[in-house]
Amino acid sequence: MKKIPADKKFLQNIQVIDIAEEGKGVGKSDDLVIFIDKAVPGDIVDVELLRRKKKFYEGKIQNLVKPSEHRTEPFCEHFGVCGGCKWQHLTYDAQLQFKQKSVSDALQRLGKVDVSDMEPILGSAESRYYRNKLEYTFSDKRWLTDGDMRSDETMEMNALGYHIPGRFDKILDIDHCYLQADPSNEIRNKVREYALKAGISFYNLKSHEGSLRNLIIRTSSTGELMVIVVFAYADEEQIEGMMKFIASEFKSINSLLYIVNHKKNDTIFDQDIHTYAGADHIFENMDGLKFKIGPKSFYQTNSAQAFELYKIARDFADFKGDELVYDLYTGAGTIANFIAGKVKNVIGIEYVPTAIEDAKINSEINGIKNTSFFAGDMKDILNEDFISTHGKPDVVITDPPRAGMHPDVVKRLLEMEAEKIVYVSCNTATQARDIELLKAKYEVGRIKPVDMFPHTQHVENVVLLTIKG
């Protein structure tokens, strides 16, 4: 970064023409590209330049000359400080418009895809309280807002909330979050209140000292509730006190669990789970199917919109009933079990062994007999012997992580020559990259984006690829 001369720090009447992933508006002055914090496409603003990077500048609004028609008042008191919901200052219709544009731009630029017949994005019926899982962090290093620093009161420095962007050691204390329905906020606030009154120490993310580490809340469309408290160096009396308080205060909890994690990272996948009250799982329901959700289970965090996403994938595949389907990156087998009743057989492959065990259980509890699941690295499992043993698929559904598919997996798809590939992606850039490679034998049939996460830049996209005749 280079220092900006004092006489060039301010620019007037900059028109904001686009929005970047971080929620920053994009403006131009001659050939100068500026990322402007909290600016909205259509705004005309006076800008104070803050930082100069190699190919662009970063700035903030000094004066809003003319607000955009897309601008709206953020509804959350934590907006602008919290790292989530960075598009709250955009109307929801505008969010969908710009997500559609981002998908279209990526497919055209990176995948050389004709998007003239691209279908309109499917918005989320609920734009607030749509998540079924949230994870909060305890910290003795609370982030002080401007209002806090202007206050004469002695500040409570313990916090339970979210990480400040770019500051791993600072936590924003959350009062009300609009991402998860009740009783999520009440649980978090009462847990924090109890911990402070009981004098239980909050974790220090630098020194790795302190008793309380994380609070995880999972809900389901069936109304079931799971709460997980992650302790670091708490004693048995502190653990018992906290868990007893939660159990007595919230009778609606179906699964009350705790973990003691001494590691320096927050991941719980290698940790022992202790059941304090209720079951060690809850159930989700989708299209008449039950899915068992444990503390380590993967499940789409917007349950209602996941149902819509999977229906689109199923519709794109247009099953006749006699197909062998490979479901790549199957996770807990949600898609595999969702489509099983429409096809002859489904084979699911996933890297995480515990997810595959969940997938098998989900087939079993739903009486599904035509699924098979395998754990391992996709590029290693999906080889000639595997295909020879299990059969060449008629349809492939692939839903890879943000990094997209490994080149070896793309190569194997080209060799298999399935009639159809339904590619579900949470990152259109890597999806476009993979499609460009698959175009050697496939052509793009249908494209439809789906908004899973309102008020954020994230967007899912479904693409149908059909083998060339």
PDB file of C-alpha atoms in Angstrom, residues 157-412:
ATOM      1  CA  MET A 157     -14.790  -6.588  28.074  1.00  0.00           C
ATOM      2  CA  ASN A 158     -16.236 -10.110  27.870  1.00  0.00           C
ATOM      3  CA  ALA A 159     -18.219 -10.768  24.698  1.00  0.00           C
ATOM      4  CA  LEU A 160     -20.288 -13.504  23.086  1.00  0.00           C
ATOM      5  CA  GLY A 161     -20.812 -12.983  19.386  1.00  0.00           C
ATOM      6  CA  TYR A 162     -19.028 -12.879  16.050  1.00  0.00           C
ATOM      7  CA  HIS A 163     -15.463 -12.293  14.916  1.00  0.00           C
ATOM      8  CA  ILE A 164     -14.649  -8.810  13.647  1.00  0.00           C
ATOM      9  CA  PRO A 165     -13.527  -9.050   9.979  1.00  0.00           C
ATOM     10  CA  GLY A 166      -9.752  -9.132   9.817  1.00  0.00           C
ATOM     11  CA  ARG A 167      -9.359  -9.417  13.605  1.00  0.00           C
ATOM     12  CA  PHE A 168      -9.242 -13.027  14.788  1.00  0.00           C
ATOM     13  CA  ASP A 169      -8.821 -11.958  18.427  1.00  0.00           C
ATOM     14  CA  LYS A 170     -11.706  -9.467  18.662  1.00  0.00           C
ATOM     15  CA  ILE A 171     -15.362 -10.427  19.123  1.00  0.00           C
ATOM     16  CA  LEU A 172     -18.390  -8.203  18.592  1.00  0.00           C
ATOM     17  CA  ASP A 173     -20.871  -8.679  21.423  1.00  0.00           C
ATOM     18  CA  ILE A 174     -24.223  -9.438  19.764  1.00  0.00           C
ATOM     19  CA  ASP A 175     -27.518  -8.252  21.207  1.00  0.00           C
ATOM     20  CA  HIS A 176     -29.945  -9.344  18.478  1.00  0.00           C
ATOM     21  CA  CYS A 177     -29.113 -11.328  15.350  1.00  0.00           C
ATOM     22  CA  TYR A 178     -31.636 -11.570  12.517  1.00  0.00           C
ATOM     23  CA  LEU A 179     -30.212 -14.791  11.085  1.00  0.00           C
ATOM     24  CA  GLN A 180     -31.790 -17.446  13.298  1.00  0.00           C
ATOM     25  CA  ALA A 181     -35.306 -17.602  14.720  1.00  0.00           C
ATOM     26  CA  ASP A 182     -36.206 -17.618  18.412  1.00  0.00           C
ATOM     27  CA  PRO A 183     -35.172 -18.803  20.892  1.00  0.00           C
ATOM     28  CA  SER A 184     -31.658 -18.373  19.454  1.00  0.00           C
ATOM     29  CA  ASN A 185     -31.164 -14.789  20.650  1.00  0.00           C
ATOM     30  CA  GLU A 186     -32.635 -15.503  24.073  1.00  0.00           C
ATOM     31  CA  ILE A 187     -30.387 -18.540  24.571  1.00  0.00           C
ATOM     32  CA  ARG A 188     -27.239 -16.619  23.630  1.00  0.00           C
ATOM     33  CA  ASN A 189     -28.049 -13.610  25.804  1.00  0.00           C
ATOM     34  CA  LYS A 190     -29.026 -15.672  28.858  1.00  0.00           C
ATOM     35  CA  VAL A 191     -25.954 -17.900  28.535  1.00  0.00           C
ATOM     36  CA  ARG A 192     -23.746 -14.787  28.481  1.00  0.00           C
ATOM     37  CA  GLU A 193     -25.639 -13.308  31.456  1.00  0.00           C
ATOM     38  CA  TYR A 194     -25.247 -16.497  33.475  1.00  0.00           C
ATOM     39  CA  ALA A 195     -21.517 -16.771  32.672  1.00  0.00           C
ATOM     40  CA  LEU A 196     -20.888 -13.191  33.806  1.00  0.00           C
ATOM     41  CA  LYS A 197     -22.853 -13.615  37.032  1.00  0.00           C
ATOM     42  CA  ALA A 198     -21.162 -16.934  37.791  1.00  0.00           C
ATOM     43  CA  GLY A 199     -17.721 -15.477  37.112  1.00  0.00           C
ATOM     44  CA  ILE A 200     -16.828 -18.052  34.461  1.00  0.00           C
ATOM     45  CA  SER A 201     -13.905 -16.784  32.387  1.00  0.00           C
ATOM     46  CA  PHE A 202     -14.263 -16.147  28.639  1.00  0.00           C
ATOM     47  CA  TYR A 203     -11.625 -17.556  26.282  1.00  0.00           C
ATOM     48  CA  ASN A 204      -8.632 -15.487  25.196  1.00  0.00           C
ATOM     49  CA  LEU A 205      -7.929 -16.200  21.527  1.00  0.00           C
ATOM     50  CA  LYS A 206      -4.266 -15.169  21.822  1.00  0.00           C
ATOM     51  CA  SER A 207      -3.143 -16.730  25.090  1.00  0.00           C
ATOM     52  CA  HIS A 208      -5.554 -19.695  24.803  1.00  0.00           C
ATOM     53  CA  GLU A 209      -6.713 -19.311  28.381  1.00  0.00           C
ATOM     54  CA  GLY A 210     -10.240 -19.153  29.745  1.00  0.00           C
ATOM     55  CA  SER A 211     -13.180 -21.491  30.345  1.00  0.00           C
ATOM     56  CA  LEU A 212     -15.890 -20.712  27.783  1.00  0.00           C
ATOM     57  CA  ARG A 213     -15.092 -21.042  24.106  1.00  0.00           C
ATOM     58  CA  ASN A 214     -18.087 -21.421  21.732  1.00  0.00           C
ATOM     59  CA  LEU A 215     -21.852 -21.692  21.684  1.00  0.00           C
ATOM     60  CA  ILE A 216     -23.516 -23.508  18.764  1.00  0.00           C
ATOM     61  CA  ILE A 217     -27.271 -23.437  18.199  1.00  0.00           C
ATOM     62  CA  ARG A 218     -29.005 -25.648  15.635  1.00  0.00           C
ATOM     63  CA  THR A 219     -32.708 -25.537  14.823  1.00  0.00           C
ATOM     64  CA  SER A 220     -34.811 -27.509  12.367  1.00  0.00           C
ATOM     65  CA  SER A 221     -37.984 -27.068  10.360  1.00  0.00           C
ATOM     66  CA  THR A 222     -39.575 -29.684  12.638  1.00  0.00           C
ATOM     67  CA  GLY A 223     -39.181 -27.292  15.571  1.00  0.00           C
ATOM     68  CA  GLU A 224     -36.379 -29.262  17.220  1.00  0.00           C
ATOM     69  CA  LEU A 225     -33.495 -27.497  18.944  1.00  0.00           C
ATOM     70  CA  MET A 226     -29.860 -28.442  19.637  1.00  0.00           C
ATOM     71  CA  VAL A 227     -27.489 -26.439  21.829  1.00  0.00           C
ATOM     72  CA  ILE A 228     -23.761 -27.182  22.110  1.00  0.00           C
ATOM     73  CA  VAL A 229     -21.479 -25.437  24.610  1.00  0.00           C
ATOM     74  CA  VAL A 230     -17.754 -25.703  23.914  1.00  0.00           C
ATOM     75  CA  PHE A 231     -15.524 -25.307  26.959  1.00  0.00           C
ATOM     76  CA  ALA A 232     -11.750 -24.913  26.986  1.00  0.00           C
ATOM     77  CA  TYR A 233     -10.292 -25.122  30.490  1.00  0.00           C
ATOM     78  CA  ALA A 234     -13.431 -25.190  32.611  1.00  0.00           C
ATOM     79  CA  ASP A 235     -13.643 -27.291  35.760  1.00  0.00           C
ATOM     80  CA  GLU A 236     -16.414 -29.829  36.377  1.00  0.00           C
ATOM     81  CA  GLU A 237     -18.315 -27.450  38.654  1.00  0.00           C
ATOM     82  CA  GLN A 238     -18.419 -24.753  35.970  1.00  0.00           C
ATOM     83  CA  ILE A 239     -19.542 -27.234  33.297  1.00  0.00           C
ATOM     84  CA  GLU A 240     -22.253 -28.676  35.514  1.00  0.00           C
ATOM     85  CA  GLY A 241     -23.445 -25.212  36.534  1.00  0.00           C
ATOM     86  CA  MET A 242     -23.716 -23.934  32.971  1.00  0.00           C
ATOM     87  CA  MET A 243     -25.390 -27.048  31.573  1.00  0.00           C
ATOM     88  CA  LYS A 244     -27.848 -27.276  34.464  1.00  0.00           C
ATOM     89  CA  PHE A 245     -28.778 -23.608  33.959  1.00  0.00           C
ATOM     90  CA  ILE A 246     -29.445 -24.070  30.224  1.00  0.00           C
ATOM     91  CA  ALA A 247     -31.451 -27.263  30.783  1.00  0.00           C
ATOM     92  CA  SER A 248     -33.657 -25.632  33.426  1.00  0.00           C
ATOM     93  CA  GLU A 249     -34.071 -22.327  31.583  1.00  0.00           C
ATOM     94  CA  PHE A 250     -34.906 -23.767  28.150  1.00  0.00           C
ATOM     95  CA  LYS A 251     -37.179 -26.789  28.399  1.00  0.00           C
ATOM     96  CA  SER A 252     -37.668 -26.820  24.614  1.00  0.00           C
ATOM     97  CA  ILE A 253     -34.105 -28.033  23.933  1.00  0.00           C
ATOM     98  CA  ASN A 254     -34.175 -31.531  22.422  1.00  0.00           C
ATOM     99  CA  SER A 255     -30.415 -32.065  22.397  1.00  0.00           C
ATOM    100  CA  LEU A 256     -28.137 -30.396  24.957  1.00  0.00           C
ATOM    101  CA  LEU A 257     -24.476 -31.241  24.408  1.00  0.00           C
ATOM    102  CA  TYR A 258     -21.050 -30.052  25.476  1.00  0.00           C
ATOM    103  CA  ILE A 259     -17.460 -30.401  24.305  1.00  0.00           C
ATOM    104  CA  VAL A 260     -14.148 -29.803  26.071  1.00  0.00           C
ATOM    105  CA  ASN A 261     -11.716 -28.511  23.449  1.00  0.00           C
ATOM    106  CA  HIS A 262      -8.098 -27.830  24.466  1.00  0.00           C
ATOM    107  CA  LYS A 263      -6.878 -27.356  20.872  1.00  0.00           C
ATOM    108  CA  LYS A 264      -5.855 -23.976  19.499  1.00  0.00           C
ATOM    109  CA  ASN A 265      -8.479 -24.122  16.738  1.00  0.00           C
ATOM    110  CA  ASP A 266     -12.263 -24.195  17.075  1.00  0.00           C
ATOM    111  CA  THR A 267     -13.047 -27.228  14.901  1.00  0.00           C
ATOM    112  CA  ILE A 268     -15.083 -29.874  16.719  1.00  0.00           C
ATOM    113  CA  PHE A 269     -14.876 -32.716  14.185  1.00  0.00           C
ATOM    114  CA  ASP A 270     -12.080 -34.429  16.113  1.00  0.00           C
ATOM    115  CA  GLN A 271     -13.633 -33.809  19.543  1.00  0.00           C
ATOM    116  CA  ASP A 272     -15.637 -36.040  21.878  1.00  0.00           C
ATOM    117  CA  ILE A 273     -19.274 -35.009  22.286  1.00  0.00           C
ATOM    118  CA  HIS A 274     -20.933 -35.304  25.697  1.00  0.00           C
ATOM    119  CA  THR A 275     -24.721 -35.522  25.905  1.00  0.00           C
ATOM    120  CA  TYR A 276     -25.992 -33.645  28.956  1.00  0.00           C
ATOM    121  CA  ALA A 277     -29.731 -33.880  28.294  1.00  0.00           C
ATOM    122  CA  GLY A 278     -32.004 -35.223  25.576  1.00  0.00           C
ATOM    123  CA  ALA A 279     -30.762 -36.990  22.455  1.00  0.00           C
ATOM    124  CA  ASP A 280     -27.413 -36.600  20.675  1.00  0.00           C
ATOM    125  CA  HIS A 281     -29.223 -35.454  17.519  1.00  0.00           C
ATOM    126  CA  ILE A 282     -32.251 -33.663  16.124  1.00  0.00           C
ATOM    127  CA  PHE A 283     -34.240 -34.358  12.956  1.00  0.00           C
ATOM    128  CA  GLU A 284     -34.773 -32.247   9.866  1.00  0.00           C
ATOM    129  CA  ASN A 285     -37.602 -32.890   7.427  1.00  0.00           C
ATOM    130  CA  MET A 286     -37.536 -32.329   3.686  1.00  0.00           C
ATOM    131  CA  ASP A 287     -40.210 -33.445   1.247  1.00  0.00           C
ATOM    132  CA  GLY A 288     -41.401 -36.161   3.631  1.00  0.00           C
ATOM    133  CA  LEU A 289     -37.874 -37.437   4.308  1.00  0.00           C
ATOM    134  CA  LYS A 290     -36.253 -37.385   7.753  1.00  0.00           C
ATOM    135  CA  PHE A 291     -32.613 -36.385   8.118  1.00  0.00           C
ATOM    136  CA  LYS A 292     -30.721 -37.058  11.334  1.00  0.00           C
ATOM    137  CA  ILE A 293     -28.633 -34.030  12.335  1.00  0.00           C
ATOM    138  CA  GLY A 294     -25.829 -34.536  14.836  1.00  0.00           C
ATOM    139  CA  PRO A 295     -23.427 -31.892  16.199  1.00  0.00           C
ATOM    140  CA  LYS A 296     -20.911 -32.692  13.448  1.00  0.00           C
ATOM    141  CA  SER A 297     -23.421 -33.228  10.624  1.00  0.00           C
ATOM    142  CA  PHE A 298     -23.383 -31.174   7.460  1.00  0.00           C
ATOM    143  CA  TYR A 299     -26.752 -29.825   6.368  1.00  0.00           C
ATOM    144  CA  GLN A 300     -27.574 -26.793   4.229  1.00  0.00           C
ATOM    145  CA  THR A 301     -27.986 -23.904   6.649  1.00  0.00           C
ATOM    146  CA  ASN A 302     -31.096 -22.498   4.929  1.00  0.00           C
ATOM    147  CA  SER A 303     -33.462 -25.480   5.167  1.00  0.00           C
ATOM    148  CA  ALA A 304     -36.378 -24.035   3.196  1.00  0.00           C
ATOM    149  CA  GLN A 305     -34.225 -22.764   0.347  1.00  0.00           C
ATOM    150  CA  ALA A 306     -32.198 -25.994   0.255  1.00  0.00           C
ATOM    151  CA  PHE A 307     -35.471 -27.762  -0.589  1.00  0.00           C
ATOM    152  CA  GLU A 308     -35.968 -25.359  -3.510  1.00  0.00           C
ATOM    153  CA  LEU A 309     -32.358 -25.826  -4.647  1.00  0.00           C
ATOM    154  CA  TYR A 310     -32.669 -29.615  -4.674  1.00  0.00           C
ATOM    155  CA  LYS A 311     -35.984 -29.457  -6.514  1.00  0.00           C
ATOM    156  CA  ILE A 312     -34.292 -27.413  -9.248  1.00  0.00           C
ATOM    157  CA  ALA A 313     -31.427 -29.938  -9.486  1.00  0.00           C
ATOM    158  CA  ARG A 314     -33.979 -32.771  -9.715  1.00  0.00           C
ATOM    159  CA  ASP A 315     -35.956 -30.883 -12.345  1.00  0.00           C
ATOM    160  CA  PHE A 316     -32.820 -30.223 -14.415  1.00  0.00           C
ATOM    161  CA  ALA A 317     -31.943 -33.944 -14.332  1.00  0.00           C
ATOM    162  CA  ASP A 318     -35.441 -34.826 -15.632  1.00  0.00           C
ATOM    163  CA  PHE A 319     -35.239 -38.420 -14.378  1.00  0.00           C
ATOM    164  CA  LYS A 320     -37.141 -41.189 -16.184  1.00  0.00           C
ATOM    165  CA  GLY A 321     -36.831 -43.731 -13.361  1.00  0.00           C
ATOM    166  CA  ASP A 322     -34.201 -46.156 -14.669  1.00  0.00           C
ATOM    167  CA  GLU A 323     -31.048 -44.061 -14.168  1.00  0.00           C
ATOM    168  CA  LEU A 324     -27.862 -44.834 -12.283  1.00  0.00           C
ATOM    169  CA  VAL A 325     -26.823 -41.560 -10.648  1.00  0.00           C
ATOM    170  CA  TYR A 326     -23.465 -40.582  -9.174  1.00  0.00           C
ATOM    171  CA  ASP A 327     -23.825 -37.908  -6.481  1.00  0.00           C
ATOM    172  CA  LEU A 328     -20.370 -36.383  -6.062  1.00  0.00           C
ATOM    173  CA  TYR A 329     -19.512 -34.469  -2.862  1.00  0.00           C
ATOM    174  CA  THR A 330     -22.670 -35.949  -1.372  1.00  0.00           C
ATOM    175  CA  GLY A 331     -22.099 -34.627   2.160  1.00  0.00           C
ATOM    176  CA  ALA A 332     -24.659 -36.304   4.437  1.00  0.00           C
ATOM    177  CA  GLY A 333     -26.396 -37.728   1.383  1.00  0.00           C
ATOM    178  CA  THR A 334     -29.160 -35.135   1.313  1.00  0.00           C
ATOM    179  CA  ILE A 335     -29.414 -34.873  -2.470  1.00  0.00           C
ATOM    180  CA  ALA A 336     -28.815 -38.612  -2.930  1.00  0.00           C
ATOM    181  CA  ASN A 337     -31.682 -39.528  -0.617  1.00  0.00           C
ATOM    182  CA  PHE A 338     -33.853 -36.717  -1.991  1.00  0.00           C
ATOM    183  CA  ILE A 339     -33.692 -38.115  -5.551  1.00  0.00           C
ATOM    184  CA  ALA A 340     -33.546 -41.831  -4.689  1.00  0.00           C
ATOM    185  CA  GLY A 341     -37.257 -42.363  -5.233  1.00  0.00           C
ATOM    186  CA  LYS A 342     -37.004 -41.043  -8.795  1.00  0.00           C
ATOM    187  CA  VAL A 343     -34.152 -43.256 -10.055  1.00  0.00           C
ATOM    188  CA  LYS A 344     -32.895 -46.840 -10.102  1.00  0.00           C
ATOM    189  CA  ASN A 345     -29.732 -46.397  -7.992  1.00  0.00           C
ATOM    190  CA  VAL A 346     -27.691 -43.571  -6.450  1.00  0.00           C
ATOM    191  CA  ILE A 347     -24.011 -43.754  -5.539  1.00  0.00           C
ATOM    192  CA  GLY A 348     -22.748 -41.002  -3.249  1.00  0.00           C
ATOM    193  CA  ILE A 349     -19.091 -40.103  -2.711  1.00  0.00           C
ATOM    194  CA  GLU A 350     -17.765 -37.747  -0.025  1.00  0.00           C
ATOM    195  CA  TYR A 351     -14.388 -36.981   1.558  1.00  0.00           C
ATOM    196  CA  VAL A 352     -15.588 -36.867   5.193  1.00  0.00           C
ATOM    197  CA  PRO A 353     -16.191 -40.375   6.672  1.00  0.00           C
ATOM    198  CA  THR A 354     -18.600 -39.127   9.381  1.00  0.00           C
ATOM    199  CA  ALA A 355     -20.752 -37.473   6.711  1.00  0.00           C
ATOM    200  CA  ILE A 356     -20.939 -40.772   4.823  1.00  0.00           C
ATOM    201  CA  GLU A 357     -22.066 -42.529   8.003  1.00  0.00           C
ATOM    202  CA  ASP A 358     -24.805 -39.883   8.326  1.00  0.00           C
ATOM    203  CA  ALA A 359     -25.779 -40.495   4.690  1.00  0.00           C
ATOM    204  CA  LYS A 360     -26.170 -44.221   5.333  1.00  0.00           C
ATOM    205  CA  ILE A 361     -28.238 -43.578   8.463  1.00  0.00           C
ATOM    206  CA  ASN A 362     -30.459 -41.142   6.554  1.00  0.00           C
ATOM    207  CA  SER A 363     -31.156 -43.811   3.929  1.00  0.00           C
ATOM    208  CA  GLU A 364     -31.884 -46.377   6.623  1.00  0.00           C
ATOM    209  CA  ILE A 365     -34.335 -44.271   8.645  1.00  0.00           C
ATOM    210  CA  ASN A 366     -36.257 -43.454   5.468  1.00  0.00           C
ATOM    211  CA  GLY A 367     -36.351 -47.047   4.241  1.00  0.00           C
ATOM    212  CA  ILE A 368     -34.316 -46.162   1.149  1.00  0.00           C
ATOM    213  CA  LYS A 369     -32.665 -49.290  -0.304  1.00  0.00           C
ATOM    214  CA  ASN A 370     -31.175 -48.037  -3.595  1.00  0.00           C
ATOM    215  CA  THR A 371     -28.314 -45.844  -2.299  1.00  0.00           C
ATOM    216  CA  SER A 372     -24.650 -46.686  -1.711  1.00  0.00           C
ATOM    217  CA  PHE A 373     -22.110 -44.346  -0.118  1.00  0.00           C
ATOM    218  CA  PHE A 374     -18.315 -44.253  -0.205  1.00  0.00           C
ATOM    219  CA  ALA A 375     -15.825 -42.102   1.734  1.00  0.00           C
ATOM    220  CA  GLY A 376     -12.532 -40.831   0.356  1.00  0.00           C
ATOM    221  CA  ASP A 377     -10.834 -38.251  -1.795  1.00  0.00           C
ATOM    222  CA  MET A 378     -12.923 -37.810  -4.937  1.00  0.00           C
ATOM    223  CA  LYS A 379      -9.962 -37.803  -7.330  1.00  0.00           C
ATOM    224  CA  ASP A 380      -8.730 -41.091  -5.843  1.00  0.00           C
ATOM    225  CA  ILE A 381     -12.034 -42.954  -5.484  1.00  0.00           C
ATOM    226  CA  LEU A 382     -13.529 -42.035  -8.841  1.00  0.00           C
ATOM    227  CA  ASN A 383     -11.254 -44.207 -10.982  1.00  0.00           C
ATOM    228  CA  GLU A 384     -11.687 -46.823 -13.702  1.00  0.00           C
ATOM    229  CA  ASP A 385     -12.007 -49.704 -11.226  1.00  0.00           C
ATOM    230  CA  PHE A 386     -14.744 -47.909  -9.296  1.00  0.00           C
ATOM    231  CA  ILE A 387     -16.738 -47.192 -12.458  1.00  0.00           C
ATOM    232  CA  SER A 388     -16.190 -50.736 -13.710  1.00  0.00           C
ATOM    233  CA  THR A 389     -17.472 -52.148 -10.414  1.00  0.00           C
ATOM    234  CA  HIS A 390     -20.474 -49.869  -9.912  1.00  0.00           C
ATOM    235  CA  GLY A 391     -21.399 -49.034 -13.483  1.00  0.00           C
ATOM    236  CA  LYS A 392     -21.217 -46.031 -15.758  1.00  0.00           C
ATOM    237  CA  PRO A 393     -23.638 -43.328 -14.549  1.00  0.00           C
ATOM    238  CA  ASP A 394     -26.450 -41.985 -16.693  1.00  0.00           C
ATOM    239  CA  VAL A 395     -26.529 -38.764 -14.671  1.00  0.00           C
ATOM    240  CA  VAL A 396     -23.924 -37.097 -12.460  1.00  0.00           C
ATOM    241  CA  ILE A 397     -24.867 -34.562  -9.807  1.00  0.00           C
ATOM    242  CA  THR A 398     -21.892 -32.661  -8.460  1.00  0.00           C
ATOM    243  CA  ASP A 399     -21.939 -30.142  -5.614  1.00  0.00           C
ATOM    244  CA  PRO A 400     -18.285 -29.433  -4.812  1.00  0.00           C
ATOM    245  CA  PRO A 401     -16.858 -27.035  -2.200  1.00  0.00           C
ATOM    246  CA  ARG A 402     -15.940 -23.456  -3.121  1.00  0.00           C
ATOM    247  CA  ALA A 403     -12.658 -24.560  -4.719  1.00  0.00           C
ATOM    248  CA  GLY A 404     -14.606 -26.486  -7.360  1.00  0.00           C
ATOM    249  CA  MET A 405     -13.605 -29.865  -8.745  1.00  0.00           C
ATOM    250  CA  HIS A 406     -10.047 -31.187  -8.929  1.00  0.00           C
ATOM    251  CA  PRO A 407      -8.778 -31.359 -12.543  1.00  0.00           C
ATOM    252  CA  ASP A 408      -8.548 -35.153 -12.215  1.00  0.00           C
ATOM    253  CA  VAL A 409     -12.268 -35.300 -11.359  1.00  0.00           C
ATOM    254  CA  VAL A 410     -13.133 -33.156 -14.379  1.00  0.00           C
ATOM    255  CA  LYS A 411     -10.997 -35.441 -16.526  1.00  0.00           C
ATOM    256  CA  ARG A 412     -12.842 -38.485 -15.163  1.00  0.00           C
TER     257      ARG A 412
END
